XYZ file of C-alpha atoms in Angstrom:
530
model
C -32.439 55.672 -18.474
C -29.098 54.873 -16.322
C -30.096 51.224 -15.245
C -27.011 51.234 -12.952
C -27.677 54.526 -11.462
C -31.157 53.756 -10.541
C -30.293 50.283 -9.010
C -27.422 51.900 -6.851
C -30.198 54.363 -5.425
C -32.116 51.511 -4.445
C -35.616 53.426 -6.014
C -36.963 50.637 -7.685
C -36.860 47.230 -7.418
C -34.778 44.903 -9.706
C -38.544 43.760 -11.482
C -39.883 46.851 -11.804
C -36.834 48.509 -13.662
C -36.526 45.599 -16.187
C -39.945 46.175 -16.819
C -38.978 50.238 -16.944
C -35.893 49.115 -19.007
C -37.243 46.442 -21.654
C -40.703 48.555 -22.598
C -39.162 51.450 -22.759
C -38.718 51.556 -26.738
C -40.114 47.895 -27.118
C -43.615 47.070 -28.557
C -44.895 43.474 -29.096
C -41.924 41.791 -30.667
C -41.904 41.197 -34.336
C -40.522 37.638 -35.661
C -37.944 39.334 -37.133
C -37.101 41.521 -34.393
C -34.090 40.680 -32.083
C -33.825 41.901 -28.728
C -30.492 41.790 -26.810
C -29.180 42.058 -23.305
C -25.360 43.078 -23.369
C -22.681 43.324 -20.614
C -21.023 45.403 -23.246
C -20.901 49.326 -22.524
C -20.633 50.854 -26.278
C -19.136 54.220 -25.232
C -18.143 55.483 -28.878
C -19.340 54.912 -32.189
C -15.592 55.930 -33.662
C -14.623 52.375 -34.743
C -11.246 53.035 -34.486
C -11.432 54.800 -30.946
C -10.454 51.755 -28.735
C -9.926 48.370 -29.385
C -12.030 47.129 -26.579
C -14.136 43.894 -27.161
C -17.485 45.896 -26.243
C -16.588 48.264 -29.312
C -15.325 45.243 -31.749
C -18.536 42.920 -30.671
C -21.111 45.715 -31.518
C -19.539 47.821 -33.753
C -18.964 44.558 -36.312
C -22.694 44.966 -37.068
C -22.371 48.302 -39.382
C -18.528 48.102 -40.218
C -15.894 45.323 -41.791
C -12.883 44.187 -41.864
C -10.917 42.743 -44.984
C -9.862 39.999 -42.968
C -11.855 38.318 -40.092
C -11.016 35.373 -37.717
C -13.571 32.255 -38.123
C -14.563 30.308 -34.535
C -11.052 28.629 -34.557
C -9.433 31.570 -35.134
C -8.253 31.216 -38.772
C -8.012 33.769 -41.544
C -10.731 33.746 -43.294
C -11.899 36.654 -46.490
C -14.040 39.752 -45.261
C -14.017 42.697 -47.468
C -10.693 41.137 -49.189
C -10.695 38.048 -51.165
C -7.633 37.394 -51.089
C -4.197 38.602 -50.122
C -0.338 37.119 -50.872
C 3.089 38.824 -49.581
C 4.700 39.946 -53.283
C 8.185 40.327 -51.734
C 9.670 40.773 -48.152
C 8.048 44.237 -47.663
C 5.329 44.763 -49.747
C 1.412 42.878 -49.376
C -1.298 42.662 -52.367
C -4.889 42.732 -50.940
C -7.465 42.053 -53.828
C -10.547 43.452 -52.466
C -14.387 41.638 -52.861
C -16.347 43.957 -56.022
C -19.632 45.390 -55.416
C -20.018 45.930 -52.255
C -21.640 49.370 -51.149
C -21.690 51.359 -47.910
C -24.971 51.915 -46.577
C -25.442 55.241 -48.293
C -25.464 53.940 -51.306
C -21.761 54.534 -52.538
C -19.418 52.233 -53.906
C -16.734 50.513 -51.660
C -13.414 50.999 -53.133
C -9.596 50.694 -52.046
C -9.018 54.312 -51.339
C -11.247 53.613 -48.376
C -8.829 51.140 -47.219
C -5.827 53.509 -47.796
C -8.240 56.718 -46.104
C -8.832 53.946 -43.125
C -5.299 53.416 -42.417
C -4.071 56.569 -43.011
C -6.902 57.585 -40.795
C -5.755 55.504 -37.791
C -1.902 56.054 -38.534
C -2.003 59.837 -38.952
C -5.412 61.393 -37.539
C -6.042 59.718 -34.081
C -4.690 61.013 -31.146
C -4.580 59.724 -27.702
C -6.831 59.030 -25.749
C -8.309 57.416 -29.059
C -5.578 55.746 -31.542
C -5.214 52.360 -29.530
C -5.617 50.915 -33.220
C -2.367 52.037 -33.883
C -0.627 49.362 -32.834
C -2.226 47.187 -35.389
C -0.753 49.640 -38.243
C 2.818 50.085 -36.584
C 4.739 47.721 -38.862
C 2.910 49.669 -42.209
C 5.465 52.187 -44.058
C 2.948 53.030 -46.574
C -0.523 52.217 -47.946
C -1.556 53.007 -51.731
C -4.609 51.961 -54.085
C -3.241 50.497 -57.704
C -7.499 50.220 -58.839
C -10.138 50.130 -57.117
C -9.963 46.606 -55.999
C -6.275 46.347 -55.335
C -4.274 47.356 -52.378
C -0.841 47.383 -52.023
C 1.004 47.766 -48.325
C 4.556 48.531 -47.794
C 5.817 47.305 -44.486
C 8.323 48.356 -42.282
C 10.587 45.681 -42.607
C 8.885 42.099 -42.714
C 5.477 41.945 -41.186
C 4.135 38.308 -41.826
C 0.888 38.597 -39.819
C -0.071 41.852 -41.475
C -3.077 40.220 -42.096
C -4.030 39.281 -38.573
C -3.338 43.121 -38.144
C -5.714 43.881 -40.563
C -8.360 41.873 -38.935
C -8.903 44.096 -36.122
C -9.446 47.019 -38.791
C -12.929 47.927 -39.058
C -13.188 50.163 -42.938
C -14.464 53.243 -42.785
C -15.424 55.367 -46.244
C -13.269 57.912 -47.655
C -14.977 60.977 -46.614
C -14.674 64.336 -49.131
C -14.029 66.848 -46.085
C -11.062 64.505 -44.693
C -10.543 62.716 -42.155
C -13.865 61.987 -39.748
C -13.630 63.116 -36.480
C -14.593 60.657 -33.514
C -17.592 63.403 -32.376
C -19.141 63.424 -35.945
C -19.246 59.750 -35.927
C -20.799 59.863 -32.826
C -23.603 62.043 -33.730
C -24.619 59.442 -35.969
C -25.645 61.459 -38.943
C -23.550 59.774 -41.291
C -22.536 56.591 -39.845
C -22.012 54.044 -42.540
C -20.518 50.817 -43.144
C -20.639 48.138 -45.469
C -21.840 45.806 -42.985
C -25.184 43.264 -42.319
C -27.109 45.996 -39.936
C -27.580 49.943 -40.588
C -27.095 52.473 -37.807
C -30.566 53.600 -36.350
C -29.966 55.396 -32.811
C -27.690 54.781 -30.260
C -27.422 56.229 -26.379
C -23.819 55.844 -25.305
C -23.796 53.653 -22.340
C -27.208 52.220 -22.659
C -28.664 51.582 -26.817
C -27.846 50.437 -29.922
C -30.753 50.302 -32.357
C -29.926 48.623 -35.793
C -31.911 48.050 -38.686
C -31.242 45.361 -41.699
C -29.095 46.086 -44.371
C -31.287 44.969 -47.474
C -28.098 45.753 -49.820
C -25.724 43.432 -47.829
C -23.115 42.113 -50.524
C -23.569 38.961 -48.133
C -25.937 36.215 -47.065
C -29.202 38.643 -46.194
C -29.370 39.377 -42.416
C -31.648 37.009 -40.794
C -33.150 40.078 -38.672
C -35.265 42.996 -39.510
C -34.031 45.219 -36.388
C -32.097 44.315 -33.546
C -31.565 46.401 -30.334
C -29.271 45.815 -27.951
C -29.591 47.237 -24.473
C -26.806 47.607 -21.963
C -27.349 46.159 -18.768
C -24.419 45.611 -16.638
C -25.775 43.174 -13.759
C -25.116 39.802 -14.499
C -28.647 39.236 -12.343
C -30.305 41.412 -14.100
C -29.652 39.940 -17.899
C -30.446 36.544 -16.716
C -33.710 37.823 -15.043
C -35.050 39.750 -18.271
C -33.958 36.578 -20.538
C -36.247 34.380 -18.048
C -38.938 37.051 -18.100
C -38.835 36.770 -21.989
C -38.148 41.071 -22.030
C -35.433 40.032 -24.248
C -33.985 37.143 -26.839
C -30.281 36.960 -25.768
C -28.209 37.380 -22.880
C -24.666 37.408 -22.603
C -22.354 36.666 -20.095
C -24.579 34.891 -17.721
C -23.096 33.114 -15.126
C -22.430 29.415 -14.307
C -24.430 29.738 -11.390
C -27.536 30.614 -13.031
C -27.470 28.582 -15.889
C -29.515 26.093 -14.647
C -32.067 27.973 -13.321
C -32.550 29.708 -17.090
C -32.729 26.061 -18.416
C -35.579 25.125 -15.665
C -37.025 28.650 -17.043
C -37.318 27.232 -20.584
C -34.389 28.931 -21.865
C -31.090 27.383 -23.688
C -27.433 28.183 -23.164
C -24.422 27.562 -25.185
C -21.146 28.352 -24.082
C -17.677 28.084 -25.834
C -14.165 27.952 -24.224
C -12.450 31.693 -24.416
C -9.463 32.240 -26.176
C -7.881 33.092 -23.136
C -5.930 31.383 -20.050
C -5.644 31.937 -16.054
C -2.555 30.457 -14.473
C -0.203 31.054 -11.715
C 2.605 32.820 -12.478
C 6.202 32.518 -10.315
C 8.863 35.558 -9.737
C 11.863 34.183 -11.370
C 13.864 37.589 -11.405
C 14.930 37.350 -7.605
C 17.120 35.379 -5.351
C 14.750 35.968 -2.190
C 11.084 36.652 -2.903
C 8.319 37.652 0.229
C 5.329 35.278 1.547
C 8.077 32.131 1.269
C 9.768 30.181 4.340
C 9.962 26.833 5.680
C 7.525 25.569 7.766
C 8.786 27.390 11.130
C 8.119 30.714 9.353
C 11.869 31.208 8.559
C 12.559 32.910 5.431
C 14.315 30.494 2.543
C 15.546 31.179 -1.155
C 13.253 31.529 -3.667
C 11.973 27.616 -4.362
C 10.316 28.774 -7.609
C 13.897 29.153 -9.158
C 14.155 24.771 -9.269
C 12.305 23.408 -12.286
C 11.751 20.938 -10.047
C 9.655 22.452 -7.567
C 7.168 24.526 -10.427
C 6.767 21.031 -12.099
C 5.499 19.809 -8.235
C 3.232 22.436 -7.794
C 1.542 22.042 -11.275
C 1.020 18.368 -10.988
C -0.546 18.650 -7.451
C -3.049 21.302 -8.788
C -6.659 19.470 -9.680
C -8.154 21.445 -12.148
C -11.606 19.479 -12.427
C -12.346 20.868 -9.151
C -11.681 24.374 -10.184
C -13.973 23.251 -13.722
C -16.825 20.960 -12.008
C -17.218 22.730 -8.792
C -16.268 26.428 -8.976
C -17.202 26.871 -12.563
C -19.993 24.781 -12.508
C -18.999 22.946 -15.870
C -18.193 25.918 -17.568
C -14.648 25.745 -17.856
C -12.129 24.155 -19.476
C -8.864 22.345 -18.127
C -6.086 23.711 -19.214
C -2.412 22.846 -20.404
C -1.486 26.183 -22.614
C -2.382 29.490 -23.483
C -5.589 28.840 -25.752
C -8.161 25.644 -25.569
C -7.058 22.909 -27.944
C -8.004 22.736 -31.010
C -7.858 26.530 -31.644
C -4.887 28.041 -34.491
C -1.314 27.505 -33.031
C -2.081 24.891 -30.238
C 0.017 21.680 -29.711
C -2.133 18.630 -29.771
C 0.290 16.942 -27.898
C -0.651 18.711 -24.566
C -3.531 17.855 -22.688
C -4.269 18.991 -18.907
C -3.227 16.062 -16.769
C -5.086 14.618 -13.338
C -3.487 15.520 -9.657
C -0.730 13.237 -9.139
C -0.073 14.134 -5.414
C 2.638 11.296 -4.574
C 4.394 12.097 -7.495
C 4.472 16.156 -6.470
C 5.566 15.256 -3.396
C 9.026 13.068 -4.123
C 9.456 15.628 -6.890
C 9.709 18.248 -4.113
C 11.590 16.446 -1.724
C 14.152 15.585 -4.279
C 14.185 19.401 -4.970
C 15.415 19.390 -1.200
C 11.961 20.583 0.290
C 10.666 16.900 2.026
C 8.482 18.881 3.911
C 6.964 21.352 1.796
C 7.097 25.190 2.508
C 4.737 27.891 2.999
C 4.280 30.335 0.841
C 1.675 33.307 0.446
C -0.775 32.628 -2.853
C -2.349 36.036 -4.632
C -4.889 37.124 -6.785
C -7.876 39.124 -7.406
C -11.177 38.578 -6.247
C -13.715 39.239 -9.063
C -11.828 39.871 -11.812
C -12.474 36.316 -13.817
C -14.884 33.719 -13.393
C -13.614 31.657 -10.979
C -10.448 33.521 -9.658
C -10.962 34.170 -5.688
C -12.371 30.606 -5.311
C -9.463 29.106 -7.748
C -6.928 30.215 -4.873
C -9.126 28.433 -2.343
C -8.764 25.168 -3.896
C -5.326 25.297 -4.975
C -4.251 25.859 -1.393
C -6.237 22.769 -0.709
C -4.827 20.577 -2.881
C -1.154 21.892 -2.316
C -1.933 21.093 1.231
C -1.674 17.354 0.551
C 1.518 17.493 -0.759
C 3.255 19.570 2.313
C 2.610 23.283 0.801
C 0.878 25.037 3.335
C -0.468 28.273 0.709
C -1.910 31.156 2.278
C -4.678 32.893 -0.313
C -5.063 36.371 -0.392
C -7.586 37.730 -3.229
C -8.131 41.362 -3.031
C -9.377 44.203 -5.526
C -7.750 43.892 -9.113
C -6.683 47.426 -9.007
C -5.064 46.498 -5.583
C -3.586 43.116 -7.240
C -2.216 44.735 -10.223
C -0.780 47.462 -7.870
C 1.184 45.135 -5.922
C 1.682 42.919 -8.717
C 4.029 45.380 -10.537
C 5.463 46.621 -7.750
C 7.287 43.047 -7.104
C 5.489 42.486 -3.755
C 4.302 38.671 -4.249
C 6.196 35.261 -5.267
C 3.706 33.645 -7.202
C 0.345 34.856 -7.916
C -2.700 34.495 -10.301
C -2.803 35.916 -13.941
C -4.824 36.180 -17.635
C -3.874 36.841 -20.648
C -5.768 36.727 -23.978
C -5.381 38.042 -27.133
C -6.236 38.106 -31.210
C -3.649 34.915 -32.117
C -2.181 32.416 -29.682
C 1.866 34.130 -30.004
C 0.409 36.929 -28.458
C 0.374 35.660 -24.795
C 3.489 33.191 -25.686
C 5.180 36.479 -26.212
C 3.875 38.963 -23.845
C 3.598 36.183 -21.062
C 6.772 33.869 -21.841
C 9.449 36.015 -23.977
C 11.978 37.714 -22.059
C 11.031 41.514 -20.791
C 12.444 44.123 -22.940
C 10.984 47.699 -22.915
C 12.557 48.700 -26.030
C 9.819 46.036 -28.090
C 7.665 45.527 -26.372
C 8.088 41.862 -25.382
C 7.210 40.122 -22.359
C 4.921 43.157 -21.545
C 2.522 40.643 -19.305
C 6.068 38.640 -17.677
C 6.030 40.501 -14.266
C 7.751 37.296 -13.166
C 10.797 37.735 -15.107
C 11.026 34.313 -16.570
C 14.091 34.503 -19.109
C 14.886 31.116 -21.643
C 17.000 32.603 -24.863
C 16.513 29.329 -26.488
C 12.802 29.904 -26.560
C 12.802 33.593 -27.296
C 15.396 32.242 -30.436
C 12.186 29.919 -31.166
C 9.455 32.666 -31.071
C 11.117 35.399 -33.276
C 11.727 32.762 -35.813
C 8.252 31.392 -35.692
C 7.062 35.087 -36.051
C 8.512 35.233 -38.958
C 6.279 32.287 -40.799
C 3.340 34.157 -42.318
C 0.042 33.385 -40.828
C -1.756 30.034 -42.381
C -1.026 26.356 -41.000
C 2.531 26.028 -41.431
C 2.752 28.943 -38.625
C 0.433 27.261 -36.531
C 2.678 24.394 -36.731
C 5.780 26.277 -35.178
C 4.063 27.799 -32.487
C 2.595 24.396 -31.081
C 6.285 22.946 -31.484
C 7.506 26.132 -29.397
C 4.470 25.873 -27.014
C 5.851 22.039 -26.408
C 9.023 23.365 -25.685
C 8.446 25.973 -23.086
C 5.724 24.316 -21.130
C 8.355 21.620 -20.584
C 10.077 24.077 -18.749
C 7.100 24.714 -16.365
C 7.139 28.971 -16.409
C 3.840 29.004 -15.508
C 0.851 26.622 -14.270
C -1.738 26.653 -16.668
C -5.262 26.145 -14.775
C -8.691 26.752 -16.876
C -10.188 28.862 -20.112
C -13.225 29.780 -18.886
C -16.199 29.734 -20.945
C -17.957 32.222 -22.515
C -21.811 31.536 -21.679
C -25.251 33.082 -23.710
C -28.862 32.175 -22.695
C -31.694 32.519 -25.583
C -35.327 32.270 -25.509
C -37.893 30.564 -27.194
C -37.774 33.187 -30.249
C -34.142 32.114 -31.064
C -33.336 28.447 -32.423
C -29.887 28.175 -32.037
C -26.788 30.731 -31.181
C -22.810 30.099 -32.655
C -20.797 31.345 -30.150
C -16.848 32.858 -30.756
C -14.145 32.000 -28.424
C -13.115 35.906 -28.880
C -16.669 36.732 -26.670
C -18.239 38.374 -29.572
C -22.129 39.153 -28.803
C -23.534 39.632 -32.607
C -27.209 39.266 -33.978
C -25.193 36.994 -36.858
C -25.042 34.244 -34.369
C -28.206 33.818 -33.665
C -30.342 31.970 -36.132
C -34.445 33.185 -35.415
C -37.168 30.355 -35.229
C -39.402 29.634 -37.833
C -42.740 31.393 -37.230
């Protein structure tokens, strides 16, 4: 059944094709039988055949990774055990014995070289967005069968953090899998919790316990997961108890699910929106003094970024907009999370300070200035403009918000057509955004791939390439909050909220762990005792 497609038509009402949707397949609920309601669209069953979250989040059920990321985003032992950097260029992954794929056969490390190889050297676009994770590997070889060894091109000290976003596939005897036999589903195996049982792309995902898990045993028997893309329509199947879970429910309905009986918990994303400036130009559009006149780009002065930033009040964006379910925000990922600074904390409105900082920038009467963004795109982003504008008002910035369409944003976005506007950026590890987001622009890397506002400091790109060089562990995390300390001093960018990542669970479920990444899996939810 297309759920959206029948909605659209307006044949049924919103009731009666939950009840269509959530029987269809379903008998009387086992104790041991978890039913979910996803936003995420699993259009492949190729785990290597797009590194979207909807694919990670549901495909993490039947495959693994040697290395995965805990809830704070450390390193933590998956199908490896353990794993050291033997010189400059070369890695040693000692991999975890006795673990078997779901048909039976024994997990080995010539499925991690036949993996690799596979995304490296098999994969073509449109699938292969895996390979960026395996860019910085020269070669791949098995010494036994519980030892691999990976030569890098050049010195690749987060190889591991790579490797995390690798699901394992077995080595199969007629080469290398294609993505259309994996989706056909004949002989899809992993070595993970839950075996494959059906799947319709778009709309199922039927899993049944892995009995042989090398692992703590599954707390499920089955677990479906059906794909419903209305954020309505989750909430109102959780609160009709049709299923267990629901993901992605909005702020505004969470209380109404708690006055239903059901509980929510929610967990800062490892992500950031903030307001970005175009530093690249001498004159920039939507900016003049107060009589409309057009003036030099303001954003250039230090001065007048630090202004704006300190007359922004975030705990109106949190309380009111996001109903709670956001966090404040002074960098890239919440505190507390791998690579943060401790020593920066999101700060209250301090409107008579903002304002002699800007009149000793030479702007005692503020400016105007034209403030865009989508409308849609993020929890929280269309209203966000609203009340910025508001509370730049009070300091003698008269901000004009425009939110339109995201394809229409990112159109005009890269085309240089606005002076400061609203952007996101998340990511695996925290140096991601500081160096898609921060580091100067150049095409030939890579870097500054998300800085459409040109911001250039040398002393801080010096900074991140020699932090990037500190393998991953604590003593990386260290370098990147001292960096993190040092940029934001320089104000490139206002940071404003992480939203939160919100699930709802009924009575059937006793508690749910959720990941900042915005993983939905049946291995966060613990069931109730019967």
């Amino acid at each position: 059944m297309n759920f959206t497609t029948r909605v659209r038509a307006g044949s049924l009402s919103v009731a009666s094709v939950l009840i269509a949707l959530f029987t269809a397949g379903f008998t009387t609920a086992a104790a041991q039988d978890l039913r979910i309601a996803t936003s995420y669209k699993l259009m492949t069953l190729d785990p290597h055949f797009s590194t979207l979250n909807e694919n990670s989040s549901l495909l993490s059920h039947i495959f693994e990774r040697l290395v995965y990321q805990d809830e704070k985003l450390a390193l933590q032992p998956g199908l490896a055990t353990s794993w050291k950097r033997v010189s400059d260029t070369r890695w040693e992954f000692k991999l975890r014995e006795n673990v078997r794929f779901h048909d039976g056969s024994p997990f080995t490390a010539d499925d991690v070289v036949y993996t690799i190889e596979r995304i490296r050297n098999f994969l073509k676009p449109p699938s292969g967005g895996f390979q960026a994770y395996t860019k910085g590997i020269a070669s791949v070889s098995a010494t036994d069968p519980t030892t691999v060894v990976i030569e890098t091109v050049g010195s690749q000290p987060t190889l591991p953090l790579a490797l995390s976003a690798i699901f394992i596939l077995p080595r199969g005897t007629d080469g290398f899998a294609t993505t259309e036999k994996l989706n056909a589903g004949t002989s899809l195996v992993g070595t993970g919790p839950y075996k494959f049982k059906a799947w319709r792309s778009g709309e199922t995902l039927d899993l049944t316990r892995n009995d042989d898990y090398w692992g703590q045993r599954p707390a499920w028997s089955n677990v479906s997961f059906r794909i419903v893309e209305s954020p309505a329509a989750r909430v109102a199947a959780l609160s009709a108890g049709d299923v267990d879970i629901a993901d992605f429910v909005p702020a505004r309905d969470v209380e109404t699910l708690k006055q239903r009986g059901a509980k929510v918990e929610s967990v800062p994303a490892a992500r950031l929106n903030f307001f970005q400036f175009e530093l690249g130009k001498e004159a920039v559009p939507g900016v003049t003094d107060k009589s409309d006149k057009a003036i030099a780009n303001p954003f250039l002065d230090a001065r007048v970024r630090k202004a704006l930033a300190m007359a922004v009040d975030r705990n109106v964006i949190v309380d009111k907009i996001l109903s709670g379910y956001g966090t404040a925000a002074a960098q890239f990922f919440p505190n507390g999370l791998a690579g943060t600074s401790p020593n920066l904390a999101p700060q209250p409105a301090r409107y008579e300070e903002a304002k002699a900082l800007l009149a000793e920038a030479g702007f005692p009467n503020g400016f105007k200035v034209v403030l865009n963004g989508p409308a849609g795109r993020y929890p929280g982003d269309g209203e966000s403009l609203q009340a910025v504008a508001q509370s730049w008002a009070r300091i003698g910035v008269a901000a004009r918000p425009v939110g339109v369409p995201f394809s229409v944003f990112n159109t005009k976005r890269a085309a240089g057509e606005y002076s400061i506007w609203y952007g996101g950026c998340s990511g695996e590890a925290v140096d991601v955004c500081l160096e898609a987001v921060l580091k100067s622009p150049d095409n030939a890397t890579g870097a500054g791939a998300l800085n459409f506002g040109q911001y250039r400091n040398p002393a801080y790109d010096e900074m991140l390439d020699k932090a990037r060089t500190v393998d991953a562990g604590p003593e990386r995390d260290k370098a990147l909050a001292e960096l993190t300390d040092f940029v934001m001093g320089d104000e490139p960018i206002i940071p404003l909220y992480h939203f939160h990542h919100i699930s709802g669970y009924g009575p059937r479920v006793t508690g749910y762990l959720m990941h900042p990444r915005g993983w939905t899996t049946a291995m966060q939810a613990k069931p109730a005792a019967n």
